[in-house]
């Protein structure tokens, strides 16, 4: 019921605003800003390759049900395409095209030798039994295995897919080509060729960049506060890193209450929330036990209360489209940094307001790139068949993201660009250079 409600609203969103048209418009705007050649524009406005296929699954009741699967490779000038697989009822070719294009910019802005791709299946995974889900995962590989591979296109988990599902997919691919090939897919369980540090990579990566932003603004991290929307994988690890690594306080955390089917904000005073305690009362879907929070002396407030807190840093780590023309004015004047951990949390209209107010925005495809960086490390370790420790992985992640952050903000300063535009310019320039080097344009 809840999933179908969420799905409907995403279907409505997709119908209202075609995400691929939005991705193309964003690209066109930056292409104009850069004076990009028509040759480069023609190639980059559309994905290089698109696959749409049927996946027939014999369901537990004995009948065959046909699902539709997709894989889109937007660009592979810099290396094999890279991007997750979404299992969501609202998935269409256009949502996947948009996500694939955004992956090209994400891998380029953090300077990974990879391109951009994305895949999906239009399905509500919660509606399937474990056997049906495994059959669907293997079926997805059966349809596309000729067109993916460690040197071609490397999928990963995304919304609605899990490490276990990546394990089944890797196994199916290995059987089909007759060789153990862990590098065909990343985000696998650690005991099945996954990388240590992958689970915390995105949330920690967000905070490594917040640390760099604070240096630029001259803020002492130990005297800063943050409010976070979302307490799932990314929100929890960002909260942990913000308090443990930076010594700051997280004063509010918003989450979606699956039972009440509405969001709430759990908040504390300036002394901050006890993140370990909060994690201990949170289920695997990121729903917090609000009664336990209340008993611990915390306030349970409206779902959007997190946005109006007088904090230094806001971390949207839940959904797209949360900071809009209507909600952007709730943001307190004290806010100095907006770290976009979620994908697309800010609408273009709200972005204009933030730009005018001078909030330092760490744009989503840079801010949440920690996951893809460690996915890349996973592929490297698979190729070498030699594995790093968690500390080594996290140290390399920090180094990588810090460099990317500095490059983007240096360009923003040098060219007087808004950080989001600077990130786009840097990413597009890198892809264009690779296409020139290869003689495509
Ligand atoms: P998740 O499913 O683990 O957690 C989502 C959290 O958001 C949950 O706590 C949920 O209760 C909360 N939430 C949902 N709707 C809400 C609402 N309306 N108001 C308040 N809270 C709400 O997801 P995740 O993996 O943490 O991903 C969060 C975001 O980060 C997504 O936008 C995702 O695309 C992006 N992202 C994730 C990764 C990754 O490695 N997991 C990488 C890049 C980007």
XYZ file of C-alpha atoms and ligand atoms in Angstrom:
485
model
C 0.000 0.000 0.000
C 2.701 2.424 1.083
C 4.991 1.497 -1.796
C 2.210 1.892 -4.343
C 1.424 5.311 -2.869
C 5.037 6.373 -3.228
C 5.117 4.847 -6.703
C 2.015 6.736 -7.790
C 3.438 10.016 -6.684
C 6.664 9.287 -8.573
C 4.631 8.289 -11.645
C 2.792 11.622 -11.371
C 6.101 13.416 -10.972
C 7.523 11.680 -14.036
C 4.422 12.580 -16.062
C 4.488 16.194 -14.909
C 8.160 16.682 -15.555
C 9.926 14.297 -17.876
C 13.264 13.781 -16.071
C 15.129 13.203 -19.305
C 13.902 16.530 -20.714
C 15.052 18.106 -17.442
C 18.500 16.468 -17.745
C 18.758 17.689 -21.351
C 17.730 21.220 -20.348
C 20.374 21.302 -17.609
C 22.944 20.117 -20.115
C 21.844 22.691 -22.741
C 22.124 25.524 -20.223
C 25.693 24.613 -19.265
C 26.598 23.876 -22.893
C 25.508 27.447 -23.731
C 27.477 28.805 -20.788
C 30.599 26.952 -22.007
C 30.065 27.694 -25.688
C 30.200 23.948 -26.373
C 30.539 22.874 -30.003
C 27.488 21.545 -31.860
C 29.386 18.289 -32.512
C 29.859 17.607 -28.815
C 26.289 18.647 -27.995
C 24.786 16.238 -30.492
C 26.600 13.292 -28.955
C 26.020 14.227 -25.330
C 22.325 15.202 -25.501
C 21.352 11.551 -26.075
C 22.541 8.213 -24.707
C 24.921 6.249 -26.932
C 23.044 2.977 -26.471
C 19.706 1.959 -25.020
C 18.354 -1.506 -24.305
C 14.757 -2.327 -23.453
C 13.823 -5.937 -22.983
C 11.234 -8.357 -21.653
C 11.984 -10.471 -18.592
C 9.473 -13.307 -18.325
C 9.323 -14.673 -14.765
C 7.451 -17.798 -13.682
C 5.653 -16.596 -10.582
C 4.971 -18.702 -7.497
C 1.378 -19.303 -8.692
C 2.736 -21.020 -11.816
C 1.889 -18.249 -14.283
C 4.385 -16.286 -16.386
C 4.584 -12.549 -15.720
C 6.489 -10.311 -18.106
C 8.497 -7.418 -16.619
C 10.202 -4.688 -18.631
C 13.896 -4.128 -18.075
C 16.212 -1.372 -19.251
C 19.883 -0.554 -19.542
C 21.041 2.766 -20.929
C 24.693 3.615 -21.635
C 24.856 7.360 -21.923
C 28.553 7.812 -22.593
C 31.684 5.682 -22.280
C 34.360 8.014 -23.647
C 36.231 7.991 -20.305
C 35.815 4.281 -19.540
C 33.183 1.576 -19.051
C 29.675 2.873 -18.353
C 28.835 2.850 -14.626
C 25.556 3.182 -12.770
C 22.962 1.439 -10.672
C 19.933 -0.711 -11.394
C 16.607 0.553 -10.025
C 13.685 -1.702 -9.254
C 10.745 0.693 -8.995
C 7.216 0.647 -10.439
C 7.586 4.159 -11.887
C 10.688 3.340 -13.961
C 10.485 4.295 -17.637
C 13.024 4.591 -20.408
C 13.104 8.343 -19.756
C 13.847 8.078 -16.021
C 16.707 5.705 -16.839
C 18.015 7.955 -19.620
C 18.140 10.918 -17.233
C 19.866 8.932 -14.510
C 22.386 7.548 -17.019
C 23.265 11.064 -18.195
C 23.685 12.255 -14.603
C 26.045 9.309 -13.990
C 28.274 10.498 -16.845
C 28.641 13.855 -15.079
C 29.070 12.222 -11.645
C 31.928 9.905 -12.641
C 33.590 12.727 -14.588
C 33.355 15.353 -11.831
C 35.142 13.036 -9.387
C 37.555 12.046 -12.165
C 36.932 8.297 -12.255
C 37.990 6.512 -15.457
C 34.361 5.550 -16.084
C 31.361 6.655 -18.103
C 27.680 6.849 -17.228
C 24.910 4.279 -17.405
C 21.799 3.205 -15.556
C 19.406 0.307 -15.596
C 16.118 -0.717 -14.146
C 13.024 -2.825 -14.036
C 9.496 -1.489 -13.676
C 8.531 -3.500 -10.591
C 7.727 -3.095 -6.928
C 10.324 -5.465 -5.423
C 8.358 -5.703 -2.166
C 5.537 -7.420 -4.085
C 7.748 -10.396 -5.072
C 8.766 -13.488 -3.129
C 12.490 -14.128 -2.659
C 12.423 -16.789 -5.384
C 10.603 -14.483 -7.809
C 13.071 -11.690 -7.086
C 16.063 -13.950 -7.682
C 14.521 -15.159 -10.971
C 13.951 -11.547 -12.036
C 17.556 -10.563 -11.208
C 18.953 -13.521 -13.130
C 16.510 -12.773 -15.979
C 17.782 -9.189 -16.196
C 21.325 -10.529 -16.692
C 20.154 -13.192 -19.185
C 18.831 -10.403 -21.408
C 21.747 -7.978 -21.215
C 24.892 -9.993 -20.439
C 26.311 -9.566 -23.948
C 26.262 -5.805 -23.509
C 27.765 -5.431 -20.036
C 31.090 -6.487 -18.489
C 34.040 -5.109 -16.503
C 35.371 -3.378 -19.659
C 31.952 -2.421 -21.088
C 29.415 -1.409 -18.482
C 29.381 -2.142 -14.748
C 26.011 -1.986 -12.938
C 25.474 -1.550 -9.179
C 22.597 -1.377 -6.686
C 20.240 1.572 -6.534
C 16.700 2.232 -5.290
C 14.956 -1.122 -4.729
C 18.025 -3.326 -5.280
C 20.370 -4.796 -2.673
C 23.867 -6.337 -2.321
C 22.266 -9.816 -2.302
C 20.640 -9.067 -5.666
C 24.023 -7.971 -7.035
C 25.408 -11.323 -5.822
C 22.772 -13.243 -7.822
C 23.450 -11.119 -10.891
C 27.223 -11.605 -10.644
C 26.677 -15.354 -10.304
C 24.409 -15.484 -13.368
C 26.881 -13.499 -15.467
C 29.809 -15.678 -14.312
C 27.877 -18.824 -15.258
C 26.976 -17.449 -18.682
C 30.512 -16.500 -19.624
C 32.060 -19.477 -17.825
C 34.429 -17.451 -15.645
C 34.194 -16.031 -12.141
C 33.800 -12.332 -12.932
C 33.153 -10.309 -9.778
C 34.064 -7.050 -11.576
C 30.924 -7.174 -13.726
C 28.891 -5.570 -10.966
C 29.669 -3.599 -7.789
C 27.870 -3.196 -4.479
C 28.166 -6.918 -3.838
C 28.181 -8.284 -0.279
C 31.684 -8.000 1.215
C 31.987 -11.791 1.465
C 31.162 -12.025 -2.251
C 33.781 -9.659 -3.668
C 32.319 -6.409 -2.320
C 34.544 -3.663 -0.913
C 34.788 -2.865 2.767
C 33.609 0.698 3.352
C 30.955 0.691 0.600
C 28.027 0.945 3.025
C 29.333 4.092 4.707
C 30.960 5.624 1.596
C 28.185 8.001 0.540
C 27.396 9.408 3.997
C 31.050 9.736 4.996
C 31.856 11.294 1.606
C 29.205 13.960 2.210
C 30.907 14.896 5.485
C 34.451 14.909 4.051
C 33.172 17.591 1.681
C 31.330 19.505 4.409
C 34.687 19.604 6.235
C 36.306 21.178 3.149
C 33.428 23.663 2.766
C 33.892 24.702 6.412
C 37.585 25.338 5.764
C 36.654 27.668 2.898
C 34.136 29.485 5.095
C 36.448 29.616 8.106
C 34.042 27.695 10.336
C 35.228 25.697 13.334
C 33.516 22.298 12.830
C 33.284 21.645 16.568
C 31.032 24.651 16.935
C 28.700 23.783 14.099
C 25.274 22.181 13.973
C 23.399 20.269 11.273
C 19.872 19.134 10.436
C 19.374 16.068 8.260
C 16.399 14.846 6.253
C 16.445 11.054 5.928
C 17.898 8.522 8.345
C 18.621 5.609 6.030
C 21.987 4.499 4.727
C 23.190 7.972 3.763
C 21.580 9.995 6.572
C 22.836 7.692 9.338
C 26.422 7.602 8.105
C 26.444 11.347 7.498
C 25.158 11.922 11.041
C 27.777 9.563 12.465
C 30.612 11.250 10.564
C 29.378 14.779 11.332
C 29.440 14.099 15.057
C 32.426 11.713 15.279
C 34.824 13.113 12.660
C 33.959 16.793 12.804
C 32.827 17.039 16.409
C 29.685 18.941 15.374
C 26.142 18.425 16.655
C 23.187 17.044 14.722
C 20.175 18.785 16.223
C 17.371 17.412 13.998
C 16.718 14.347 11.864
C 13.632 13.878 9.686
C 12.359 10.483 8.555
C 9.354 8.865 6.905
C 7.158 7.012 9.392
C 5.994 3.866 7.595
C 3.217 3.184 10.083
C 1.714 6.695 10.148
C 2.562 7.240 6.450
C 3.900 10.709 7.101
C 7.259 12.281 7.887
C 8.403 13.519 11.327
C 11.397 15.426 12.618
C 13.130 14.248 15.790
C 14.928 17.147 17.400
C 17.058 18.088 20.355
C 18.396 21.394 21.624
C 21.874 22.703 20.806
C 23.374 19.771 22.767
C 22.424 17.590 19.769
C 21.023 14.110 19.248
C 22.782 10.956 20.401
C 23.298 9.362 16.984
C 24.201 5.883 18.264
C 21.045 5.852 20.365
C 18.954 7.081 17.437
C 20.373 4.334 15.212
C 19.511 1.766 17.875
C 15.823 2.771 17.623
C 15.733 2.898 13.792
C 14.581 -0.019 11.623
C 16.241 -1.231 8.420
C 14.047 1.090 6.309
C 15.162 4.213 8.195
C 12.004 4.585 10.291
C 12.709 5.839 13.815
C 10.698 4.628 16.841
C 9.290 8.028 17.789
C 7.919 6.879 21.154
C 11.393 5.735 22.200
C 12.748 9.079 21.001
C 10.115 10.952 22.995
C 10.949 8.921 26.120
C 14.590 9.905 25.679
C 13.513 13.549 25.922
C 13.579 14.468 22.231
C 10.894 16.496 20.477
C 8.786 14.878 17.753
C 7.895 17.604 15.265
C 6.421 18.021 11.810
C 8.240 16.344 8.902
C 9.469 19.637 7.419
C 10.661 21.109 10.767
C 14.245 20.027 9.969
C 14.399 22.641 7.204
C 13.737 25.655 9.443
C 16.241 24.833 12.196
C 18.854 27.503 13.050
C 21.819 25.351 11.998
C 25.009 25.852 9.980
C 24.522 22.875 7.678
C 21.480 21.303 6.035
C 21.815 17.767 4.680
C 18.863 16.598 2.585
C 19.459 12.814 2.434
C 16.029 11.444 1.559
C 14.255 12.292 -1.676
C 14.271 14.469 -4.751
C 12.327 17.765 -4.884
C 12.315 18.638 -1.157
C 13.642 22.196 -1.338
C 11.223 23.971 -3.625
C 9.956 27.464 -4.423
C 7.468 26.986 -1.536
C 9.826 25.493 1.078
C 13.109 27.318 0.385
C 11.925 30.300 2.444
C 11.731 28.082 5.535
C 15.517 27.855 5.555
C 16.942 29.767 8.530
C 19.329 32.702 7.791
C 22.036 30.958 9.872
C 22.378 28.173 7.272
C 25.703 28.449 5.439
C 26.089 25.084 3.727
C 23.606 22.912 1.853
C 25.139 19.474 1.287
C 22.951 17.692 -1.258
C 23.334 14.070 -0.185
C 20.130 13.021 -1.972
C 19.817 13.098 -5.731
C 17.978 16.206 -6.958
C 16.726 17.539 -3.580
C 16.597 21.154 -4.825
C 14.349 22.399 -7.632
C 15.777 24.956 -10.102
C 13.476 27.678 -8.664
C 14.737 27.069 -5.116
C 18.287 26.937 -6.440
C 17.897 30.524 -7.685
C 16.924 31.657 -4.179
C 19.884 29.860 -2.586
C 22.213 31.385 -5.156
C 20.953 34.878 -4.289
C 21.231 34.210 -0.570
C 24.818 33.047 -0.956
C 24.339 29.613 0.640
C 27.282 27.365 -0.239
C 25.683 24.481 -2.143
C 27.620 21.234 -2.580
C 25.780 19.934 -5.664
C 24.297 16.444 -5.536
C 26.381 14.710 -8.187
C 29.561 15.819 -6.385
C 28.248 15.605 -2.820
C 26.925 12.026 -2.984
C 29.653 10.603 -5.241
C 31.267 8.628 -2.378
C 29.224 5.571 -3.314
C 30.423 5.464 -6.904
C 34.014 6.151 -5.887
C 34.033 3.082 -3.634
C 32.202 1.122 -6.339
C 35.129 1.975 -8.587
C 37.538 0.825 -5.848
C 35.539 -2.407 -5.650
C 36.041 -2.995 -9.371
C 39.762 -2.273 -9.054
C 40.092 -4.753 -6.166
C 38.130 -7.369 -8.147
C 40.453 -6.952 -11.150
C 43.547 -7.318 -8.948
C 41.959 -10.039 -6.782
C 43.596 -8.197 -3.908
C 41.557 -6.471 -1.232
C 42.214 -3.350 0.807
C 41.253 -2.819 4.438
C 38.312 -0.589 5.357
C 40.734 2.087 6.602
C 42.631 2.044 3.295
C 39.381 2.334 1.338
C 38.096 5.240 3.436
C 41.453 7.070 3.300
C 41.500 6.799 -0.506
C 37.860 7.913 -0.618
C 38.630 10.992 1.453
C 41.608 11.853 -0.747
C 39.608 11.409 -3.932
C 36.566 13.432 -2.860
C 38.629 16.182 -1.265
C 40.484 16.667 -4.538
C 37.228 16.729 -6.512
C 35.669 19.221 -4.097
C 38.698 21.491 -4.316
C 38.747 21.370 -8.118
C 35.080 22.324 -8.363
C 35.284 25.168 -5.850
C 38.551 26.441 -7.333
C 36.869 26.640 -10.755
C 33.849 28.316 -9.166
C 36.137 30.967 -7.665
C 38.315 31.427 -10.760
C 35.411 31.743 -13.185
C 32.923 33.282 -10.764
C 30.531 30.379 -11.215
C 27.813 28.969 -8.985
C 29.240 25.673 -7.613
C 26.592 23.595 -9.401
C 27.531 25.194 -12.721
C 31.235 24.770 -11.965
C 30.700 21.049 -11.301
C 28.837 20.678 -14.592
C 31.460 22.619 -16.538
C 34.292 20.524 -15.101
C 32.477 17.250 -15.805
C 31.416 18.150 -19.354
C 34.908 19.459 -20.204
C 36.440 16.147 -19.100
C 34.021 14.069 -21.167
C 34.520 16.311 -24.198
C 38.314 16.058 -23.882
C 38.073 12.263 -23.817
C 35.851 12.308 -26.924
C 38.346 14.587 -28.701
C 41.275 12.391 -27.687
C 39.489 9.359 -29.094
C 38.686 11.181 -32.318
C 34.902 11.136 -31.856
C 34.612 14.865 -32.430
P 17.310 4.815 2.364
O 16.113 4.191 1.758
O 18.291 3.966 3.095
O 16.840 5.957 3.405
C 15.925 6.948 3.069
C 15.555 7.722 4.319
O 14.736 8.834 3.930
C 14.738 6.928 5.334
O 15.126 7.276 6.658
C 13.321 7.421 5.114
O 12.515 7.325 6.289
C 13.583 8.873 4.758
N 12.496 9.538 4.037
C 11.801 9.092 2.977
N 10.855 9.984 2.632
C 10.950 11.011 3.501
C 10.256 12.230 3.680
N 9.270 12.591 2.890
N 10.653 13.052 4.694
C 11.656 12.709 5.529
N 12.345 11.568 5.397
C 12.000 10.737 4.409
O 18.022 5.617 1.190
P 19.544 6.053 1.074
O 20.338 4.982 0.437
O 19.984 6.606 2.377
O 19.440 7.227 -0.016
C 18.990 8.534 0.323
C 19.226 9.471 -0.856
O 20.600 9.480 -1.203
C 18.482 9.120 -2.145
O 18.150 10.308 -2.820
C 19.526 8.369 -2.949
O 19.259 8.425 -4.343
C 20.751 9.164 -2.589
N 22.005 8.437 -2.815
C 22.280 7.291 -2.123
C 23.486 6.636 -2.330
C 23.840 5.410 -1.535
O 25.004 4.984 -1.620
N 22.947 4.835 -0.749
C 24.426 7.138 -3.256
C 24.134 8.311 -3.958
C 22.917 8.956 -3.710
